[in-house]
Tab-separated table of C-alpha atoms in Angstrom:
chain	number	residue	atom	x	y	z
T	1	ILE	CA	-16.144	-13.464	-23.660
T	2	ARG	CA	-19.862	-13.914	-24.139
T	3	SER	CA	-19.327	-17.386	-25.615
T	4	TRP	CA	-17.298	-18.432	-22.601
T	5	ALA	CA	-19.888	-16.891	-20.283
T	6	GLN	CA	-22.521	-19.153	-21.838
T	7	SER	CA	-20.296	-22.231	-21.744
T	8	SER	CA	-20.634	-25.025	-19.217
T	9	GLU	CA	-16.943	-25.877	-19.550
T	10	THR	CA	-15.197	-25.892	-16.188
T	11	THR	CA	-12.400	-23.601	-17.413
T	12	ALA	CA	-14.803	-21.065	-18.968
T	13	LEU	CA	-14.319	-18.427	-16.269
T	14	GLY	CA	-10.541	-18.543	-16.522
T	15	LYS	CA	-10.647	-18.300	-20.309
T	16	ALA	CA	-13.136	-15.413	-20.221
T	17	LEU	CA	-10.922	-13.585	-17.709
T	18	GLY	CA	-7.926	-14.181	-19.980
T	19	TYR	CA	-9.748	-12.531	-22.874
T	20	LEU	CA	-10.806	-9.644	-20.643
T	21	ASN	CA	-7.220	-9.124	-19.504
T	22	THR	CA	-6.073	-9.122	-23.123
T	23	MET	CA	-8.743	-6.582	-24.041
T	24	GLU	CA	-7.817	-4.349	-21.105
T	25	ASN	CA	-4.121	-4.461	-21.934
T	26	ASP	CA	-4.355	-4.178	-25.723
T	27	SER	CA	-2.737	-0.874	-26.644
T	28	ARG	CA	-4.983	-0.605	-29.725
T	29	LEU	CA	-7.941	-0.274	-27.338
T	30	GLY	CA	-6.232	2.446	-25.357
T	31	ASN	CA	-5.859	0.108	-22.358
T	32	HIS	CA	-9.543	0.575	-21.584
T	33	ILE	CA	-12.790	-1.126	-22.429
T	34	ALA	CA	-15.453	1.510	-22.826
T	35	ASN	CA	-18.598	-0.494	-22.079
T	36	GLN	CA	-19.870	-2.867	-19.455
T	37	ILE	CA	-20.931	-5.789	-21.676
T	38	PRO	CA	-17.755	-7.923	-21.278
T	39	TYR	CA	-17.800	-7.298	-17.535
T	40	ASN	CA	-21.514	-8.155	-17.256
T	41	SER	CA	-20.851	-11.414	-19.113
T	42	ILE	CA	-18.064	-12.373	-16.714
T	43	LEU	CA	-20.155	-11.387	-13.686
T	44	ASN	CA	-22.925	-13.606	-15.026
T	45	LEU	CA	-20.461	-16.488	-15.259
T	46	CYS	CA	-19.336	-15.737	-11.689
T	47	ALA	CA	-22.967	-15.998	-10.572
T	48	GLN	CA	-23.282	-19.401	-12.257
T	49	LYS	CA	-20.065	-20.582	-10.578
T	50	LYS	CA	-20.913	-18.902	-7.227
T	51	ASP	CA	-17.510	-17.197	-7.414
T	52	ASP	CA	-17.909	-14.095	-5.272
T	53	THR	CA	-14.162	-13.449	-5.049
T	54	THR	CA	-13.719	-13.021	-8.803
T	55	ALA	CA	-16.959	-11.045	-9.032
T	56	LEU	CA	-15.752	-8.568	-6.408
T	57	GLU	CA	-12.397	-8.252	-8.212
T	58	ILE	CA	-14.237	-7.450	-11.451
T	59	TRP	CA	-16.428	-4.918	-9.591
T	60	ASP	CA	-13.297	-3.214	-8.230
T	61	ARG	CA	-11.804	-3.072	-11.742
T	62	ILE	CA	-14.982	-1.442	-13.048
T	63	LEU	CA	-15.023	1.142	-10.249
T	64	ALA	CA	-11.313	1.948	-10.519
T	65	PRO	CA	-10.760	5.654	-11.252
T	66	GLU	CA	-8.849	4.879	-14.449
T	67	SER	CA	-11.663	2.690	-15.802
T	68	ARG	CA	-13.910	4.209	-18.445
T	69	VAL	CA	-16.523	1.517	-17.880
T	70	VAL	CA	-19.779	2.885	-16.516
T	71	PRO	CA	-21.621	0.178	-14.576
T	72	ASN	CA	-25.378	-0.044	-14.935
T	73	SER	CA	-28.165	-1.764	-13.044
T	74	VAL	CA	-27.435	-5.020	-14.904
T	75	THR	CA	-23.823	-4.887	-13.727
T	76	LEU	CA	-24.896	-4.256	-10.144
T	77	GLY	CA	-27.718	-6.798	-10.253
T	78	THR	CA	-25.437	-9.528	-11.563
T	79	LEU	CA	-22.872	-8.789	-8.862
T	80	LEU	CA	-25.601	-8.911	-6.204
T	81	LEU	CA	-26.915	-12.200	-7.614
T	82	THR	CA	-23.394	-13.645	-7.457
T	83	LEU	CA	-23.018	-12.617	-3.821
T	84	VAL	CA	-26.448	-13.952	-2.870
T	85	THR	CA	-25.862	-17.309	-4.599
T	86	ALA	CA	-22.428	-17.563	-2.939
T	87	ASN	CA	-24.072	-17.052	0.488
T	88	GLN	CA	-22.457	-13.633	0.912
T	89	LEU	CA	-25.675	-11.831	1.781
T	90	ASN	CA	-24.027	-9.308	4.110
T	91	LYS	CA	-21.689	-8.203	1.300
T	92	ALA	CA	-24.672	-7.920	-1.058
T	93	VAL	CA	-26.559	-5.737	1.440
T	94	THR	CA	-23.500	-3.522	1.965
T	95	ILE	CA	-22.948	-3.043	-1.756
T	96	LEU	CA	-26.637	-2.373	-2.388
T	97	ASN	CA	-26.675	0.262	0.342
T	98	LYS	CA	-23.543	1.930	-1.102
T	99	SER	CA	-24.747	1.775	-4.693
T	100	GLU	CA	-27.721	4.090	-4.613
T	101	ARG	CA	-25.415	6.567	-6.243
T	102	GLY	CA	-22.597	4.900	-8.065
T	103	SER	CA	-19.024	6.057	-7.729
T	104	LYS	CA	-19.402	7.598	-11.163
T	105	GLY	CA	-22.462	9.567	-10.042
T	106	LEU	CA	-25.056	7.431	-11.766
T	107	LEU	CA	-28.104	5.782	-10.304
T	108	LEU	CA	-27.320	2.083	-10.327
T	109	THR	CA	-30.047	0.532	-8.270
T	110	ASN	CA	-33.418	-0.506	-9.529
T	111	THR	CA	-36.258	-2.653	-8.249
T	112	THR	CA	-34.600	-5.834	-9.529
T	113	CYS	CA	-31.443	-5.119	-7.494
T	114	TYR	CA	-33.484	-4.784	-4.321
T	115	ASN	CA	-35.525	-7.877	-5.178
T	116	ILE	CA	-32.356	-9.945	-5.620
T	117	VAL	CA	-31.183	-9.052	-2.112
T	118	LEU	CA	-34.681	-9.455	-0.639
T	119	ASP	CA	-34.906	-12.912	-2.213
T	120	GLY	CA	-31.577	-13.760	-0.612
T	121	LEU	CA	-32.966	-12.672	2.755
T	122	ALA	CA	-36.030	-14.856	2.191
T	123	LYS	CA	-33.982	-17.911	1.273
T	124	THR	CA	-31.527	-17.652	4.151
T	125	GLY	CA	-34.164	-16.930	6.764
T	126	SER	CA	-31.458	-15.125	8.681
T	127	GLN	CA	-32.087	-13.513	12.039
T	128	GLY	CA	-33.482	-10.052	11.498
T	129	ALA	CA	-34.575	-10.771	7.914
T	130	ASP	CA	-38.032	-9.392	8.702
T	131	LYS	CA	-36.635	-6.078	9.934
T	132	ASP	CA	-34.233	-5.856	6.979
T	133	ALA	CA	-37.059	-6.596	4.528
T	134	ILE	CA	-39.269	-3.883	5.998
T	135	LEU	CA	-36.352	-1.438	6.003
T	136	PHE	CA	-35.620	-2.181	2.322
T	137	LEU	CA	-39.295	-1.744	1.480
T	138	GLN	CA	-39.401	1.598	3.318
T	139	THR	CA	-36.204	2.729	1.558
T	140	MET	CA	-37.585	1.756	-1.840
T	141	ASN	CA	-40.852	3.604	-1.169
T	142	GLU	CA	-39.037	6.705	0.071
T	143	LEU	CA	-36.623	6.817	-2.866
T	144	SER	CA	-39.338	6.322	-5.457
T	145	GLU	CA	-41.929	8.636	-3.862
T	146	THR	CA	-39.496	11.517	-3.377
T	147	GLY	CA	-38.153	11.137	-6.901
T	148	ALA	CA	-34.637	10.488	-5.588
T	149	ASN	CA	-34.685	7.228	-7.556
T	150	PRO	CA	-37.883	6.424	-9.433
T	151	ASN	CA	-36.294	3.152	-10.605
T	152	VAL	CA	-36.768	1.441	-7.235
T	153	SER	CA	-40.525	1.494	-6.919
T	154	PRO	CA	-41.612	-1.761	-5.221
T	155	ASP	CA	-43.486	-4.155	-7.501
T	156	ARG	CA	-45.546	-7.324	-7.003
T	157	VAL	CA	-42.381	-9.375	-6.723
T	158	THR	CA	-41.063	-7.077	-3.984
T	159	TYR	CA	-44.260	-7.330	-1.967
T	160	GLY	CA	-44.441	-11.091	-2.491
T	161	ILE	CA	-40.915	-11.584	-1.160
T	162	VAL	CA	-41.514	-9.291	1.832
T	163	LEU	CA	-44.778	-11.071	2.672
T	164	SER	CA	-43.001	-14.425	2.421
T	165	ILE	CA	-40.317	-13.265	4.854
T	166	LEU	CA	-42.891	-11.908	7.294
T	167	SER	CA	-45.076	-15.019	7.142
T	168	LYS	CA	-42.065	-17.208	7.983
T	169	ARG	CA	-41.678	-15.108	11.122
T	170	GLY	CA	-45.399	-15.244	11.923
T	171	ILE	CA	-45.836	-11.516	11.362
T	172	PRO	CA	-49.184	-10.516	9.837
T	173	ALA	CA	-49.044	-8.491	6.624
T	174	GLU	CA	-51.107	-5.742	8.240
T	175	GLN	CA	-48.071	-4.742	10.302
T	176	ILE	CA	-46.178	-3.488	7.260
C-alpha cells in the first residue's frame, strides 16, 4: 500500500484500496487490520489526489465499531489536509471540532491538526475566517493551559497563520 501511496500512477489510489480491501477481508488477519499505517498511507494518497470522498470513506471505516484500528494525530491530520486541499474546509472544521476526543476515547488533535485547518482558512479567505481563527486560537490556548489537551499548544506557525488571516482583514494584531 505504501508503494502505491508514493506512486504518481493515475490508478495508484484504486490499487492501494484494492490491497486494503484484501487485507481487511483476509481471514488469516482476522478480518481486521490492527494499526493505522495502511490507512494513513491511503489518506496521504487521497490528499495528493484531492479525493475527499474516498478519504471520508476510509475515516468511517477506521471509526467503525468493529474496527480495531486506533487513529492517531497523523491519521486525523492527513484527513484534514485532504479536506482542505479538496476545498472542503467546512467538513475539516466539523471533523476537527468533533475529534478533540476520538470515538475510541483517545486524544487525536494536536497543534499540526489545528494549523492545517487554520492554513485552509488563510488560503480561502472565507467570510468569518478572522473570527474562526481567533476562536481556534482561544480553543487551543484553553485546552493546553487547562491540561485538557497539552498537545494543542499554539506554536509560531499557529500565530503566523492567525496574524496572516487578521492582516488580510485589516485587523491589528493587538486585538488578539
